[in-house]
Structures are given as C-alpha cells and as structure tokens.
Tab-separated table of C-alpha atoms in Angstrom:
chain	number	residue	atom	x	y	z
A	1018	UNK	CA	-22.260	7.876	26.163
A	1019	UNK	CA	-22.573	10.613	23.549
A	1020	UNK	CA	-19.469	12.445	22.632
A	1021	UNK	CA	-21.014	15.467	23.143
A	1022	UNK	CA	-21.221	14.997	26.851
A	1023	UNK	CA	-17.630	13.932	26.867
A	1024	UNK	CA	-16.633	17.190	25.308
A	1025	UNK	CA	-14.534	20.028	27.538
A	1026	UNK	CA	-16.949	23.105	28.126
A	1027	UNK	CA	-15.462	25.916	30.446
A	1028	UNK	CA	-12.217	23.875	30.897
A	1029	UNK	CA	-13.852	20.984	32.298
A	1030	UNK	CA	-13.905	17.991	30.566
A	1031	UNK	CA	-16.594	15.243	30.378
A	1032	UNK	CA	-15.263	12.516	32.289
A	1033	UNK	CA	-14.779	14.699	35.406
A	1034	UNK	CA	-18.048	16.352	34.568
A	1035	UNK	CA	-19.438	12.765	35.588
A	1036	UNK	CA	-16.943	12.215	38.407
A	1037	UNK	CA	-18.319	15.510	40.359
A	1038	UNK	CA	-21.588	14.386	39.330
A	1039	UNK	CA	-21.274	10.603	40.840
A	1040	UNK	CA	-19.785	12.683	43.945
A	1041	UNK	CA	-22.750	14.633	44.077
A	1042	UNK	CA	-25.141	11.557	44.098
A	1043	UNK	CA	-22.499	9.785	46.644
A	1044	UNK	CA	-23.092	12.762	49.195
A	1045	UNK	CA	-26.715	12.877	48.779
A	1046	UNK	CA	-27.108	9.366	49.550
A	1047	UNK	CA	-24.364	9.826	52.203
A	1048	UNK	CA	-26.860	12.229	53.779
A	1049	UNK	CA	-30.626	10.336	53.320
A	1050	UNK	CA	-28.805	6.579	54.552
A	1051	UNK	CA	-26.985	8.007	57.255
A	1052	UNK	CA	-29.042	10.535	58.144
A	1053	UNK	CA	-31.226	10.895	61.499
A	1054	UNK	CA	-34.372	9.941	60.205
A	1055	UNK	CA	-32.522	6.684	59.381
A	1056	UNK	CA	-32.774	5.223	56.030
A	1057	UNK	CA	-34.530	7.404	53.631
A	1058	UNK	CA	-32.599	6.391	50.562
A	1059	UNK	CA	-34.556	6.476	46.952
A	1060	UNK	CA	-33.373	7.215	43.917
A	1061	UNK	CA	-36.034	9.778	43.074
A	1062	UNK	CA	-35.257	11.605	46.994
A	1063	UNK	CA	-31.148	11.046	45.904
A	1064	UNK	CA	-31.627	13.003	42.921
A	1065	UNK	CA	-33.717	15.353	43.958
A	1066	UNK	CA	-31.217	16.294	47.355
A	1067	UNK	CA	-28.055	16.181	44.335
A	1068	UNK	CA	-30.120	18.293	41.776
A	1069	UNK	CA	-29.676	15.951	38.784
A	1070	UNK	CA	-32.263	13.873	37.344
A	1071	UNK	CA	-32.704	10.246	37.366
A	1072	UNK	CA	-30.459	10.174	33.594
A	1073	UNK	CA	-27.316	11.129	35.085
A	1074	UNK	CA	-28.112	9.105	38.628
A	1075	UNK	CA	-28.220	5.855	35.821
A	1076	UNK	CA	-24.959	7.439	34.892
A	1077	UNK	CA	-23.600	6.027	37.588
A	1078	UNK	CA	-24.742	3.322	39.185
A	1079	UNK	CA	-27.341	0.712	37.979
A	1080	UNK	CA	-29.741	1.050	41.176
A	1081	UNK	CA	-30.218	1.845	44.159
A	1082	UNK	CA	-28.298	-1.264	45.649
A	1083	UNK	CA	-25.203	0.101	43.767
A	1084	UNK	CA	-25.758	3.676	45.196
A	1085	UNK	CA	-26.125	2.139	48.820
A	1086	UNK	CA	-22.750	-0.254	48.113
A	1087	UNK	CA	-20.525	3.242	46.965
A	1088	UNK	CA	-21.830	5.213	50.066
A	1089	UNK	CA	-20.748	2.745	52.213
A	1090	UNK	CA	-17.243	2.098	50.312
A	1091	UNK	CA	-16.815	5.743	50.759
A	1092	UNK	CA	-17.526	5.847	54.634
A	1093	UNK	CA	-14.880	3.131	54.671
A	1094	UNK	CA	-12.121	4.345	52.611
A	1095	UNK	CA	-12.498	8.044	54.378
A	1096	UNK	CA	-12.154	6.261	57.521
A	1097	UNK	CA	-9.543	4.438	56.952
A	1098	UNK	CA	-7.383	7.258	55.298
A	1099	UNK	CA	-7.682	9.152	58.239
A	1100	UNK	CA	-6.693	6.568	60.812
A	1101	UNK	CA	-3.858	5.736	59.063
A	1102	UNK	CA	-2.451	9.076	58.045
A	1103	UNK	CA	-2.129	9.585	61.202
A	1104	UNK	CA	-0.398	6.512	62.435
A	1105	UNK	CA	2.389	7.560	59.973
A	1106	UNK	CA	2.023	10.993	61.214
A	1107	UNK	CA	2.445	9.772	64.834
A	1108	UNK	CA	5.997	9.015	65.137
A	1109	UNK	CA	8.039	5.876	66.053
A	1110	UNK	CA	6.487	5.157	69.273
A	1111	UNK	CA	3.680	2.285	68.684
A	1112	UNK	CA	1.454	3.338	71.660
A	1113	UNK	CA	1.844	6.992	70.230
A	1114	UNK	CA	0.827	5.196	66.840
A	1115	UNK	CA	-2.251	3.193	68.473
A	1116	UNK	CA	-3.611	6.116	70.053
A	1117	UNK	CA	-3.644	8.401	67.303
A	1118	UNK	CA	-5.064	5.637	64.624
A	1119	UNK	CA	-7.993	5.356	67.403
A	1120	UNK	CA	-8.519	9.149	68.164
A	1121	UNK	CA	-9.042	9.981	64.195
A	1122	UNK	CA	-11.244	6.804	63.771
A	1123	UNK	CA	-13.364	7.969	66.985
A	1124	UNK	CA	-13.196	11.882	65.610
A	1125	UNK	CA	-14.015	10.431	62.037
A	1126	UNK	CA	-17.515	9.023	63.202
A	1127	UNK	CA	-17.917	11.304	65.964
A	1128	UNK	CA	-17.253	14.321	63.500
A	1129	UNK	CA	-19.521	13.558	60.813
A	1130	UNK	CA	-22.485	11.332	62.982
A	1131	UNK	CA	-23.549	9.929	58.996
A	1132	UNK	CA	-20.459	7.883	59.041
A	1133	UNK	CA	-21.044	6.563	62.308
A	1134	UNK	CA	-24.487	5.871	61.365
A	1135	UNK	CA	-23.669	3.941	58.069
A	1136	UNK	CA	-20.740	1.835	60.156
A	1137	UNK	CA	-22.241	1.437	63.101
A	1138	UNK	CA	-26.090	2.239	62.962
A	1139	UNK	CA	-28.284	-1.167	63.955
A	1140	UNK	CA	-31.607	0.793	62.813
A	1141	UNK	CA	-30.468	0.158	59.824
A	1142	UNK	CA	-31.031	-2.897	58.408
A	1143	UNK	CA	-31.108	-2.911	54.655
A	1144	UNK	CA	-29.667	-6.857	53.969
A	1145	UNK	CA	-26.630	-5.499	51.588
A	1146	UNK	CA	-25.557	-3.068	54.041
A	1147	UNK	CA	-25.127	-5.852	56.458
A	1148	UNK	CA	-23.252	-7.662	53.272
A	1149	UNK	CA	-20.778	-4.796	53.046
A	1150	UNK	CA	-20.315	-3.984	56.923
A	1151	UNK	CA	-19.250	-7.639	57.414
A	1152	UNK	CA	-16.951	-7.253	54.383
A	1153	UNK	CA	-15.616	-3.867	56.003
A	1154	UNK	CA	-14.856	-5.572	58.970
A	1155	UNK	CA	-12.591	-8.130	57.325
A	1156	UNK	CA	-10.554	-5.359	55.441
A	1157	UNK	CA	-10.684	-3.625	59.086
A	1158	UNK	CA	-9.170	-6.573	60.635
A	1159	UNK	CA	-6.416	-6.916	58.027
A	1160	UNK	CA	-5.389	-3.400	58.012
A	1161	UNK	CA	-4.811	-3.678	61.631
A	1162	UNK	CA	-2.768	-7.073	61.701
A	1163	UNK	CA	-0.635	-5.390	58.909
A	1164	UNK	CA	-0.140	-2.799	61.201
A	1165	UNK	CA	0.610	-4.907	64.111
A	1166	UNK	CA	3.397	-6.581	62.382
A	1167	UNK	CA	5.025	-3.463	60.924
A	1168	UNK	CA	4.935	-1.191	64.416
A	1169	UNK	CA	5.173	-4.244	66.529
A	1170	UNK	CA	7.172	-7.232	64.957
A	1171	UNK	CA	4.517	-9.659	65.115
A	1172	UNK	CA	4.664	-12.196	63.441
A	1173	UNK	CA	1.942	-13.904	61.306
A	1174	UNK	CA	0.085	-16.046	62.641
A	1175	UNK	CA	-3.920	-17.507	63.509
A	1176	UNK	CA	-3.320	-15.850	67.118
A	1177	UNK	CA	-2.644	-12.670	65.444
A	1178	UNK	CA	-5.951	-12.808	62.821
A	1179	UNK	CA	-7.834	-14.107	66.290
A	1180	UNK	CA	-7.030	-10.947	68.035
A	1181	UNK	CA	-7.348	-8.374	65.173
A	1182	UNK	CA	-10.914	-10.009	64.649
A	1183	UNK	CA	-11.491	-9.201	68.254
A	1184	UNK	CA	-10.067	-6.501	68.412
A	1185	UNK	CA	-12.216	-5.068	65.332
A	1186	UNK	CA	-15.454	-6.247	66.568
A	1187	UNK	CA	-15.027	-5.206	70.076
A	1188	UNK	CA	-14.267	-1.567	68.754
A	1189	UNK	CA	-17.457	-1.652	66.386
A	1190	UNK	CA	-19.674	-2.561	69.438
A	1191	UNK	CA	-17.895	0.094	71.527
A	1192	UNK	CA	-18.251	2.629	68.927
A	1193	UNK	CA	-22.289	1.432	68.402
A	1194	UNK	CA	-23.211	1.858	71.974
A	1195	UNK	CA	-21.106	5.240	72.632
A	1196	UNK	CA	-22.713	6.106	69.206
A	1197	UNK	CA	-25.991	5.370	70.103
A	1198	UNK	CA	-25.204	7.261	73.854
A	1199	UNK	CA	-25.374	3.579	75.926
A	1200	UNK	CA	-21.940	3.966	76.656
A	1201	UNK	CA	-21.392	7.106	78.752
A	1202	UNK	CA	-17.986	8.569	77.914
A	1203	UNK	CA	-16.569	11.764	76.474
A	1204	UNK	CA	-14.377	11.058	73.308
A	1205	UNK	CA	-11.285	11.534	75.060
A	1206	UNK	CA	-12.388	8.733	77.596
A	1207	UNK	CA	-12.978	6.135	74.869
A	1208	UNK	CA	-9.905	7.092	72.963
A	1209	UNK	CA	-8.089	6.421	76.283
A	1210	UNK	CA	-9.790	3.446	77.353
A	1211	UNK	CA	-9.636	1.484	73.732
A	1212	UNK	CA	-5.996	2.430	73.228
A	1213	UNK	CA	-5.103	0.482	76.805
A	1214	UNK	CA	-6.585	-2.816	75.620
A	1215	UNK	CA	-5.313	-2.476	72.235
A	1216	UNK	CA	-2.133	-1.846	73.483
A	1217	UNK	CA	-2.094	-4.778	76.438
A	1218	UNK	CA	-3.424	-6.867	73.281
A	1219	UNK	CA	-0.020	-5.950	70.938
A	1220	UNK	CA	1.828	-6.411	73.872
A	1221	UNK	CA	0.561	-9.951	74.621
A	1222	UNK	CA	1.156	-10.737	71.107
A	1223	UNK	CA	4.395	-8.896	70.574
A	1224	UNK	CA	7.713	-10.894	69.913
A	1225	UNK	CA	9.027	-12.316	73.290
C-alpha cells in the first residue's frame, strides 16, 4: 500500500482508516447475504451499499468468497460474545447460567433477523457458506462442552462431545424453523423450552 494512504489525516491514521473501511464492506454484505430478498451479495452491489469503490473493497478481501467467509465469522463471533457475556453475567447458579446464554443467543438472531438468516437461513445455499456453518457448529459445540465442564463438573469425555453435538444441532434446527415461523412460539417460550432440555441434558451428564 502507498504510504500516503497510511498517513494520519484529521487524527486518524491509515490503518484504522482501512479497518472502518473493511467494517463498512462487512455490514454491507451483512445486509445484501442476510437480507430478505435472500442472497444478493456482489461485489459491485457491496460497494455500492458501503460507498467505496471496488479499490478499497480489494483492500480487503480478495473476492467475493472472502467477503462472504468474514460476514459469516462476524455473525459468529457477535453471537457468541453475547451468549457468553452473559453466562458470566448470570451468577453462580448453572440453570441461571443456561438460561441466560440461550435468551441472548435467541435475542441475538431474533434482534437482528440478518444474523439469523446467515446462521440459520436454508434459502441460502451458496456451497462455502455451508463450509463455514458446519465449521461454526463445531466451535459451537466446543464452546458449550467447555462450558459444561466449568459450570457443571463434567468431565471430558465422547458422551460429553455426543451431547454438545446434539445439543448444538438440535438448537440450530429449533432456531431455523422458529426463524422461518414453522415453529409457533413467542421468544420467551423457546427460551423456556430449550433451557429445560439443556438443563435435563447437563444433569444427565453431570458428576454422580
């Protein structure tokens, strides 16, 4: 990059210059992928919705592909902060922990129906979405069997990556068809409902 454009103007310096930019471009395409027309991701509609042109989109990310992979490790990461913030938030009780960690992840796609949609959304299909959903789901599943052993005292085991696999999945096809309004229930129901079968599943798998 030219050291011009890495130069501070009005107290701003280059390199976060090109971080708000790359934010900019990760919002757009948060907004044409997960949007409700479905996927209507391009890079010339991305940089049109940011207002930057196609140099500083290349900026960025290489392609399109590598556009789609950020939005979707955004989506994730903003997910996940907010579950778990407020499991630590929650207290010492575990059920208090489980049902707090499930009422930010439901208000997390339920506020903001793009994450859902990027998660969740089965009309869309684009092949390295489905890459990185499967992916999520792994890191999903570990992040709750670390959190089973820490609040719980479970110990490590194949039962306990069984069940957090389970457990995972189950939640992404709940969250699809209350999503997608196949599942009648208001978000208070499904927060209730999911937290008793995670909770009968800890307990199962709980020491003793």
């Amino acid at each position: 990059m030219a050291a011009a454009e890495m130069r501070t103007y009005g107290g701003v310096s280059g390199a976060d210059r090109k971080a708000e930019r790359r934010a900019q471009l990760i919002e757009a395409g948060l907004d044409l992928l997960g949007g409700a027309e479905g996927d209507q991701l391009t890079v010339r509609r991305v940089c049109q919705r940011a207002g930057l042109t196609a140099r500083y989109f290349y900026e960025s990310f290489a392609g399109r592909d590598e556009l789609v992979a950020a939005v979707h490790e955004h989506v994730v990461q903003t997910v996940a902060a907010a579950a778990l913030s407020a499991v630590e938030a929650a207290g010492p009780e575990s059920d208090a922990k489980i049902r707090a960690g499930l009422e930010h992840l439901v208000r997390a796609v339920a506020g903001d129906p793009r994450h859902g949609r990027v998660l969740f959304s089965v009309t869309l299909t684009d092949p390295l979405l489905a890459r990185r959903r499967l992916e999520s789901s792994t890191f999903f599943a570990r992040l709750l069997s670390g959190k089973a052993r820490e609040v719980y005292g479970i110990a490590d085991s194949p039962e306990l990556d069984l069940a957090a696999q389970f457990v995972v999945g189950g939640l992404a096809q709940t969250l699809t068809a209350w999503l997608s309004g196949t599942l009648t229930m208001t978000e208070e129901e499904l927060v209730a409902e999911c937290a008793k079968i995670f909770i009968a599943i800890a307990d199962r798998e709980g020491p003793g």
